[in-house]
Amino acid sequence: MRKRTVIYIFLLTINISFCQYRNYAGQPFSLSDLLIWENDTIQIQTFPLMCWTEFDQKVLFDNKEINPDCWGCLKNHTAEWKIINNKLYLSNIYSYNYIKDSIKTDLNKLFPDKTKNNLVLADWYSGILFVPKGEHIWMGQSPGFPIYESEWEMIISNGHIIKKEFKSGNYNKSIYTQDTKYFAAFLDEHLDEKTKNELKRKRISIIFKTGKSKNDFSISIKGVNDKIVEDKLIETLKTLPEFDYYYRHGEELIRIITIAYIDNRPIIATKK
């Protein structure tokens, strides 16, 4: 691009849709549970305790009132789990404010017939446990939730792990959304002069919808009245070599990204 080129490109809106089922992707503004596995302590955002049929967080701590030190937090506890011999055990339940109040559940009292060596087999839980691994990025509103580069998907039946699958490559942060100068350079290089002139000084909204891989995305355009020009722009953008991609807890996260594009350069004369 020429040094005198003035192109304004900026991200307008980012919307994320994600599952917030009780025992699936977790609650917004909640502290993660803990999993001790393979000599590592891992934060997880799947909450098997909430699937216990007798679960009532009001009585976890002998009816002591626990008010989480967090605006909007719904979960007043952090459960700690262990995987031993392919079985899922509950090993502790801490107050959300444990660092301050040192309150935790007496498992022997909560599970009088099931506690052995301070462990409770989670035989009430049948479902999927997602265990993150590797680097991560943060998504959503603060504190939001992280998306990890890799994760284990463990299928559990009555507390027993019956299947484990590992998936990596769970996100791709495209250079075209990280630094929009690359987006401007791509259009400048791949659009013909006639189409670029048609787009001069127009405020255009380019709407991307992410898909099942970094090469799977859809595009729509607002602000272009000429259907031929609009189709040409979409056709060109579909040749982007990669785009954003996000996967978490067994599903691709569909993310809507709107880029506003304005080219304020003078119209370039073209041959008739």
mmCIF file of C-alpha atoms in Angstrom:
data_model
loop_
_atom_site.group_PDB
_atom_site.id
_atom_site.type_symbol
_atom_site.label_atom_id
_atom_site.label_comp_id
_atom_site.label_asym_id
_atom_site.label_seq_id
_atom_site.Cartn_x
_atom_site.Cartn_y
_atom_site.Cartn_z
ATOM 1 C CA MET A 1 0.000 0.000 0.000
ATOM 2 C CA ARG A 2 1.163 3.548 -0.747
ATOM 3 C CA LYS A 3 2.468 5.604 2.166
ATOM 4 C CA ARG A 4 -0.199 8.263 1.550
ATOM 5 C CA THR A 5 -2.970 5.706 1.611
ATOM 6 C CA VAL A 6 -5.550 6.484 4.266
ATOM 7 C CA ILE A 7 -7.876 3.595 5.029
ATOM 8 C CA TYR A 8 -9.899 3.431 8.198
ATOM 9 C CA ILE A 9 -10.768 -0.057 9.331
ATOM 10 C CA PHE A 10 -11.961 -0.954 12.781
ATOM 11 C CA LEU A 11 -13.831 -3.692 14.621
ATOM 12 C CA LEU A 12 -17.336 -2.615 15.544
ATOM 13 C CA THR A 13 -18.993 -5.474 17.339
ATOM 14 C CA ILE A 14 -18.127 -8.923 18.542
ATOM 15 C CA ASN A 15 -20.937 -11.201 19.663
ATOM 16 C CA ILE A 16 -20.449 -14.675 21.051
ATOM 17 C CA SER A 17 -23.084 -17.329 21.494
ATOM 18 C CA PHE A 18 -22.256 -20.143 23.858
ATOM 19 C CA CYS A 19 -23.956 -22.812 25.905
ATOM 20 C CA GLN A 20 -24.661 -22.113 29.563
ATOM 21 C CA TYR A 21 -26.383 -25.341 30.562
ATOM 22 C CA ARG A 22 -26.145 -26.133 34.238
ATOM 23 C CA ASN A 23 -23.815 -29.126 33.932
ATOM 24 C CA TYR A 24 -22.252 -28.315 30.581
ATOM 25 C CA ALA A 25 -20.423 -25.072 29.950
ATOM 26 C CA GLY A 26 -20.988 -23.584 33.372
ATOM 27 C CA GLN A 27 -22.468 -20.394 34.709
ATOM 28 C CA PRO A 28 -21.413 -16.877 33.846
ATOM 29 C CA PHE A 29 -19.299 -15.100 36.455
ATOM 30 C CA SER A 30 -18.537 -18.295 38.369
ATOM 31 C CA LEU A 31 -15.333 -19.647 39.816
ATOM 32 C CA SER A 32 -14.011 -22.778 38.146
ATOM 33 C CA ASP A 33 -13.976 -26.148 39.886
ATOM 34 C CA LEU A 34 -10.632 -27.885 40.437
ATOM 35 C CA LEU A 35 -9.490 -31.242 39.076
ATOM 36 C CA ILE A 36 -6.417 -33.070 40.394
ATOM 37 C CA TRP A 37 -5.193 -35.462 37.718
ATOM 38 C CA GLU A 38 -1.816 -36.777 36.631
ATOM 39 C CA ASN A 39 -0.010 -34.757 39.310
ATOM 40 C CA ASP A 40 -1.544 -31.529 38.073
ATOM 41 C CA THR A 41 -4.275 -29.258 39.424
ATOM 42 C CA ILE A 42 -6.481 -27.995 36.595
ATOM 43 C CA GLN A 43 -9.294 -25.472 36.550
ATOM 44 C CA ILE A 44 -12.409 -26.926 34.924
ATOM 45 C CA GLN A 45 -15.709 -25.335 33.986
ATOM 46 C CA THR A 46 -17.859 -28.443 34.085
ATOM 47 C CA PHE A 47 -19.673 -28.808 37.424
ATOM 48 C CA PRO A 48 -20.655 -32.429 38.245
ATOM 49 C CA LEU A 49 -21.770 -31.531 41.769
ATOM 50 C CA MET A 50 -24.702 -29.581 40.356
ATOM 51 C CA CYS A 51 -26.050 -32.815 38.855
ATOM 52 C CA TRP A 52 -26.321 -34.491 42.259
ATOM 53 C CA THR A 53 -30.056 -34.950 42.813
ATOM 54 C CA GLU A 54 -29.810 -33.661 46.391
ATOM 55 C CA PHE A 55 -27.633 -30.691 45.493
ATOM 56 C CA ASP A 56 -28.492 -27.507 47.376
ATOM 57 C CA GLN A 57 -25.640 -25.074 47.775
ATOM 58 C CA LYS A 58 -27.413 -23.408 50.707
ATOM 59 C CA VAL A 59 -26.645 -26.437 52.910
ATOM 60 C CA LEU A 60 -23.129 -27.231 51.712
ATOM 61 C CA PHE A 61 -21.582 -25.426 54.665
ATOM 62 C CA ASP A 62 -23.973 -26.287 57.523
ATOM 63 C CA ASN A 63 -26.291 -23.445 56.499
ATOM 64 C CA LYS A 64 -23.537 -20.855 56.935
ATOM 65 C CA GLU A 65 -24.284 -17.921 54.675
ATOM 66 C CA ILE A 66 -21.688 -17.652 51.922
ATOM 67 C CA ASN A 67 -21.873 -14.503 49.831
ATOM 68 C CA PRO A 68 -19.353 -14.726 46.962
ATOM 69 C CA ASP A 69 -16.966 -11.794 46.736
ATOM 70 C CA CYS A 70 -17.947 -11.297 43.124
ATOM 71 C CA TRP A 71 -20.648 -9.220 41.470
ATOM 72 C CA GLY A 72 -23.173 -11.431 39.705
ATOM 73 C CA CYS A 73 -21.681 -14.718 40.962
ATOM 74 C CA LEU A 74 -24.283 -17.443 41.395
ATOM 75 C CA LYS A 75 -22.012 -20.227 42.637
ATOM 76 C CA ASN A 76 -20.951 -20.012 46.288
ATOM 77 C CA HIS A 77 -18.433 -22.846 46.243
ATOM 78 C CA THR A 78 -15.501 -24.491 44.481
ATOM 79 C CA ALA A 79 -15.627 -28.269 44.230
ATOM 80 C CA GLU A 80 -12.382 -30.217 44.025
ATOM 81 C CA TRP A 81 -12.268 -33.490 42.072
ATOM 82 C CA LYS A 82 -9.769 -36.280 41.567
ATOM 83 C CA ILE A 83 -9.438 -38.895 38.844
ATOM 84 C CA ILE A 84 -8.134 -42.157 40.266
ATOM 85 C CA ASN A 85 -8.118 -45.401 38.272
ATOM 86 C CA ASN A 86 -10.493 -43.898 35.699
ATOM 87 C CA LYS A 87 -13.038 -42.940 38.342
ATOM 88 C CA LEU A 88 -14.173 -39.444 39.265
ATOM 89 C CA TYR A 89 -14.109 -38.606 42.969
ATOM 90 C CA LEU A 90 -15.221 -35.546 44.909
ATOM 91 C CA SER A 91 -12.407 -34.666 47.346
ATOM 92 C CA ASN A 92 -13.345 -31.238 48.754
ATOM 93 C CA ILE A 93 -15.888 -28.451 48.573
ATOM 94 C CA TYR A 94 -14.492 -25.026 49.435
ATOM 95 C CA SER A 95 -16.325 -21.799 50.141
ATOM 96 C CA TYR A 96 -16.076 -19.326 47.283
ATOM 97 C CA ASN A 97 -14.309 -17.056 49.790
ATOM 98 C CA TYR A 98 -12.133 -19.839 51.214
ATOM 99 C CA ILE A 99 -8.960 -17.738 51.184
ATOM 100 C CA LYS A 100 -10.704 -15.332 53.570
ATOM 101 C CA ASP A 101 -13.067 -17.481 55.628
ATOM 102 C CA SER A 102 -11.338 -20.943 55.511
ATOM 103 C CA ILE A 103 -14.748 -22.642 55.299
ATOM 104 C CA LYS A 104 -15.099 -25.998 53.584
ATOM 105 C CA THR A 105 -17.632 -28.823 53.586
ATOM 106 C CA ASP A 106 -17.432 -31.823 55.885
ATOM 107 C CA LEU A 107 -17.831 -34.575 53.266
ATOM 108 C CA ASN A 108 -18.465 -37.198 55.944
ATOM 109 C CA LYS A 109 -21.513 -35.235 57.068
ATOM 110 C CA LEU A 110 -22.738 -34.421 53.549
ATOM 111 C CA PHE A 111 -22.197 -37.977 52.250
ATOM 112 C CA PRO A 112 -22.289 -40.120 55.418
ATOM 113 C CA ASP A 113 -22.586 -43.451 53.589
ATOM 114 C CA LYS A 114 -20.342 -42.727 50.623
ATOM 115 C CA THR A 115 -17.200 -41.082 51.981
ATOM 116 C CA LYS A 116 -14.058 -43.225 52.099
ATOM 117 C CA ASN A 117 -10.638 -41.752 52.825
ATOM 118 C CA ASN A 118 -12.200 -38.321 52.341
ATOM 119 C CA LEU A 119 -13.236 -39.231 48.793
ATOM 120 C CA VAL A 120 -16.732 -39.587 47.360
ATOM 121 C CA LEU A 121 -17.255 -41.513 44.141
ATOM 122 C CA ALA A 122 -19.327 -39.265 41.863
ATOM 123 C CA ASP A 123 -21.669 -42.116 40.949
ATOM 124 C CA TRP A 124 -24.525 -39.655 40.371
ATOM 125 C CA TYR A 125 -22.695 -38.083 37.434
ATOM 126 C CA SER A 126 -23.126 -39.329 33.886
ATOM 127 C CA GLY A 127 -22.079 -36.874 31.232
ATOM 128 C CA ILE A 128 -19.047 -35.225 29.716
ATOM 129 C CA LEU A 129 -16.135 -33.762 31.641
ATOM 130 C CA PHE A 130 -14.006 -31.303 29.695
ATOM 131 C CA VAL A 131 -10.425 -30.948 30.893
ATOM 132 C CA PRO A 132 -8.427 -28.072 29.346
ATOM 133 C CA LYS A 133 -4.776 -28.285 28.409
ATOM 134 C CA GLY A 134 -2.149 -25.920 26.997
ATOM 135 C CA GLU A 135 -2.317 -22.225 26.182
ATOM 136 C CA HIS A 136 -5.568 -20.295 26.309
ATOM 137 C CA ILE A 137 -7.219 -17.052 25.302
ATOM 138 C CA TRP A 138 -9.991 -15.160 27.062
ATOM 139 C CA MET A 139 -13.369 -14.643 25.439
ATOM 140 C CA GLY A 140 -16.557 -12.835 26.350
ATOM 141 C CA GLN A 141 -17.263 -10.157 28.896
ATOM 142 C CA SER A 142 -15.107 -9.929 31.999
ATOM 143 C CA PRO A 143 -14.308 -12.315 33.544
ATOM 144 C CA GLY A 144 -15.681 -14.295 30.586
ATOM 145 C CA PHE A 145 -14.321 -17.756 29.948
ATOM 146 C CA PRO A 146 -11.080 -19.091 28.479
ATOM 147 C CA ILE A 147 -10.739 -21.195 25.339
ATOM 148 C CA TYR A 148 -7.807 -23.593 25.568
ATOM 149 C CA GLU A 149 -5.651 -24.719 22.684
ATOM 150 C CA SER A 150 -6.421 -28.336 23.598
ATOM 151 C CA GLU A 151 -8.842 -30.232 25.807
ATOM 152 C CA TRP A 152 -9.716 -33.741 26.956
ATOM 153 C CA GLU A 153 -13.292 -34.862 26.502
ATOM 154 C CA MET A 154 -14.106 -37.579 29.024
ATOM 155 C CA ILE A 155 -17.357 -39.490 28.781
ATOM 156 C CA ILE A 156 -18.451 -40.543 32.255
ATOM 157 C CA SER A 157 -21.078 -43.060 33.307
ATOM 158 C CA ASN A 158 -22.003 -43.156 37.004
ATOM 159 C CA GLY A 159 -18.619 -41.748 37.957
ATOM 160 C CA HIS A 160 -16.615 -44.125 35.742
ATOM 161 C CA ILE A 161 -14.664 -42.803 32.755
ATOM 162 C CA ILE A 162 -15.620 -44.993 29.813
ATOM 163 C CA LYS A 163 -14.002 -43.000 27.008
ATOM 164 C CA LYS A 164 -11.376 -40.271 26.609
ATOM 165 C CA GLU A 165 -10.680 -38.204 23.501
ATOM 166 C CA PHE A 166 -8.099 -35.449 23.037
ATOM 167 C CA LYS A 167 -8.620 -32.508 20.686
ATOM 168 C CA SER A 168 -6.075 -29.825 19.850
ATOM 169 C CA GLY A 169 -6.138 -26.737 17.646
ATOM 170 C CA ASN A 170 -9.221 -25.342 19.363
ATOM 171 C CA TYR A 171 -8.816 -21.738 18.268
ATOM 172 C CA ASN A 172 -7.276 -19.576 15.603
ATOM 173 C CA LYS A 173 -6.779 -15.844 16.076
ATOM 174 C CA SER A 174 -6.646 -14.532 12.523
ATOM 175 C CA ILE A 175 -4.201 -11.780 11.588
ATOM 176 C CA TYR A 176 -7.145 -10.065 9.866
ATOM 177 C CA THR A 177 -8.911 -9.462 13.182
ATOM 178 C CA GLN A 178 -5.811 -9.041 15.344
ATOM 179 C CA ASP A 179 -4.441 -6.245 13.159
ATOM 180 C CA THR A 180 -6.811 -4.846 10.543
ATOM 181 C CA LYS A 181 -3.998 -3.369 8.473
ATOM 182 C CA TYR A 182 -3.645 -6.887 7.033
ATOM 183 C CA PHE A 183 -7.323 -6.817 6.120
ATOM 184 C CA ALA A 184 -6.871 -3.495 4.295
ATOM 185 C CA ALA A 185 -3.764 -4.774 2.522
ATOM 186 C CA PHE A 186 -5.601 -7.921 1.381
ATOM 187 C CA LEU A 187 -8.434 -5.941 -0.206
ATOM 188 C CA ASP A 188 -5.991 -3.485 -1.765
ATOM 189 C CA GLU A 189 -4.055 -6.351 -3.348
ATOM 190 C CA HIS A 190 -6.940 -8.531 -4.524
ATOM 191 C CA LEU A 191 -9.681 -6.136 -5.625
ATOM 192 C CA ASP A 192 -9.523 -4.702 -9.140
ATOM 193 C CA GLU A 193 -9.335 -0.919 -9.515
ATOM 194 C CA LYS A 194 -12.894 -0.662 -10.869
ATOM 195 C CA THR A 195 -14.347 -2.375 -7.798
ATOM 196 C CA LYS A 196 -12.134 -0.360 -5.442
ATOM 197 C CA ASN A 197 -13.335 2.867 -7.055
ATOM 198 C CA GLU A 198 -16.948 1.771 -6.584
ATOM 199 C CA LEU A 199 -16.248 1.344 -2.870
ATOM 200 C CA LYS A 200 -14.503 4.721 -2.376
ATOM 201 C CA ARG A 201 -15.864 6.826 0.491
ATOM 202 C CA LYS A 202 -18.605 4.348 1.270
ATOM 203 C CA ARG A 203 -19.074 3.144 4.834
ATOM 204 C CA ILE A 204 -19.332 -0.618 4.457
ATOM 205 C CA SER A 205 -20.095 -3.216 7.110
ATOM 206 C CA ILE A 206 -18.501 -6.594 6.403
ATOM 207 C CA ILE A 207 -20.075 -9.276 8.592
ATOM 208 C CA PHE A 208 -18.174 -12.522 9.176
ATOM 209 C CA LYS A 209 -19.670 -15.614 10.767
ATOM 210 C CA THR A 210 -17.136 -18.175 11.978
ATOM 211 C CA GLY A 211 -17.582 -21.863 11.289
ATOM 212 C CA LYS A 212 -16.051 -25.295 11.864
ATOM 213 C CA SER A 213 -12.448 -24.432 10.996
ATOM 214 C CA LYS A 214 -10.226 -21.457 10.233
ATOM 215 C CA ASN A 215 -11.138 -21.932 6.564
ATOM 216 C CA ASP A 216 -14.876 -22.195 7.162
ATOM 217 C CA PHE A 217 -16.583 -18.805 7.434
ATOM 218 C CA SER A 218 -19.441 -16.957 5.773
ATOM 219 C CA ILE A 219 -19.716 -13.319 4.743
ATOM 220 C CA SER A 220 -22.468 -10.757 4.239
ATOM 221 C CA ILE A 221 -22.217 -7.088 3.289
ATOM 222 C CA LYS A 222 -24.120 -3.948 4.250
ATOM 223 C CA GLY A 223 -23.697 -0.522 2.679
ATOM 224 C CA VAL A 224 -23.142 -1.517 -0.976
ATOM 225 C CA ASN A 225 -26.111 -0.800 -3.240
ATOM 226 C CA ASP A 226 -24.670 -2.350 -6.397
ATOM 227 C CA LYS A 227 -25.269 -6.126 -6.346
ATOM 228 C CA ILE A 228 -22.431 -6.795 -8.797
ATOM 229 C CA VAL A 229 -19.966 -4.861 -6.634
ATOM 230 C CA GLU A 230 -21.275 -6.582 -3.491
ATOM 231 C CA ASP A 231 -20.862 -10.024 -5.053
ATOM 232 C CA LYS A 232 -17.344 -9.148 -6.195
ATOM 233 C CA LEU A 233 -16.382 -8.039 -2.693
ATOM 234 C CA ILE A 234 -17.806 -11.211 -1.118
ATOM 235 C CA GLU A 235 -16.111 -13.380 -3.740
ATOM 236 C CA THR A 236 -12.771 -11.715 -2.982
ATOM 237 C CA LEU A 237 -13.159 -11.988 0.797
ATOM 238 C CA LYS A 238 -13.946 -15.688 0.523
ATOM 239 C CA THR A 239 -10.365 -16.180 -0.693
ATOM 240 C CA LEU A 240 -8.947 -15.045 2.661
ATOM 241 C CA PRO A 241 -6.427 -17.785 3.540
ATOM 242 C CA GLU A 242 -7.700 -18.080 7.120
ATOM 243 C CA PHE A 243 -10.027 -16.492 9.657
ATOM 244 C CA ASP A 244 -11.010 -16.753 13.318
ATOM 245 C CA TYR A 245 -12.061 -20.140 14.677
ATOM 246 C CA TYR A 246 -13.150 -21.096 18.221
ATOM 247 C CA TYR A 247 -13.982 -24.479 19.722
ATOM 248 C CA ARG A 248 -14.865 -25.229 23.324
ATOM 249 C CA HIS A 249 -16.539 -28.020 25.270
ATOM 250 C CA GLY A 250 -17.373 -30.183 22.288
ATOM 251 C CA GLU A 251 -18.711 -27.569 19.909
ATOM 252 C CA GLU A 252 -17.603 -24.832 17.571
ATOM 253 C CA LEU A 253 -18.448 -21.402 18.935
ATOM 254 C CA ILE A 254 -20.189 -19.330 16.295
ATOM 255 C CA ARG A 255 -18.822 -15.830 16.552
ATOM 256 C CA ILE A 256 -20.120 -12.815 14.643
ATOM 257 C CA ILE A 257 -17.465 -10.244 13.746
ATOM 258 C CA THR A 258 -18.409 -7.018 11.980
ATOM 259 C CA ILE A 259 -15.676 -4.966 10.354
ATOM 260 C CA ALA A 260 -16.455 -1.433 9.220
ATOM 261 C CA TYR A 261 -14.455 -0.435 6.151
ATOM 262 C CA ILE A 262 -13.956 3.052 4.711
ATOM 263 C CA ASP A 263 -11.511 3.839 1.912
ATOM 264 C CA ASN A 264 -10.886 7.595 1.785
ATOM 265 C CA ARG A 265 -8.309 7.533 -0.998
ATOM 266 C CA PRO A 266 -9.028 9.502 -4.165
ATOM 267 C CA ILE A 267 -10.625 7.680 -7.070
ATOM 268 C CA ILE A 268 -8.017 6.328 -9.471
ATOM 269 C CA ALA A 269 -8.612 6.897 -13.141
ATOM 270 C CA THR A 270 -9.050 3.680 -15.093
ATOM 271 C CA LYS A 271 -9.053 2.972 -18.790
ATOM 272 C CA LYS A 272 -12.477 2.941 -20.384
#
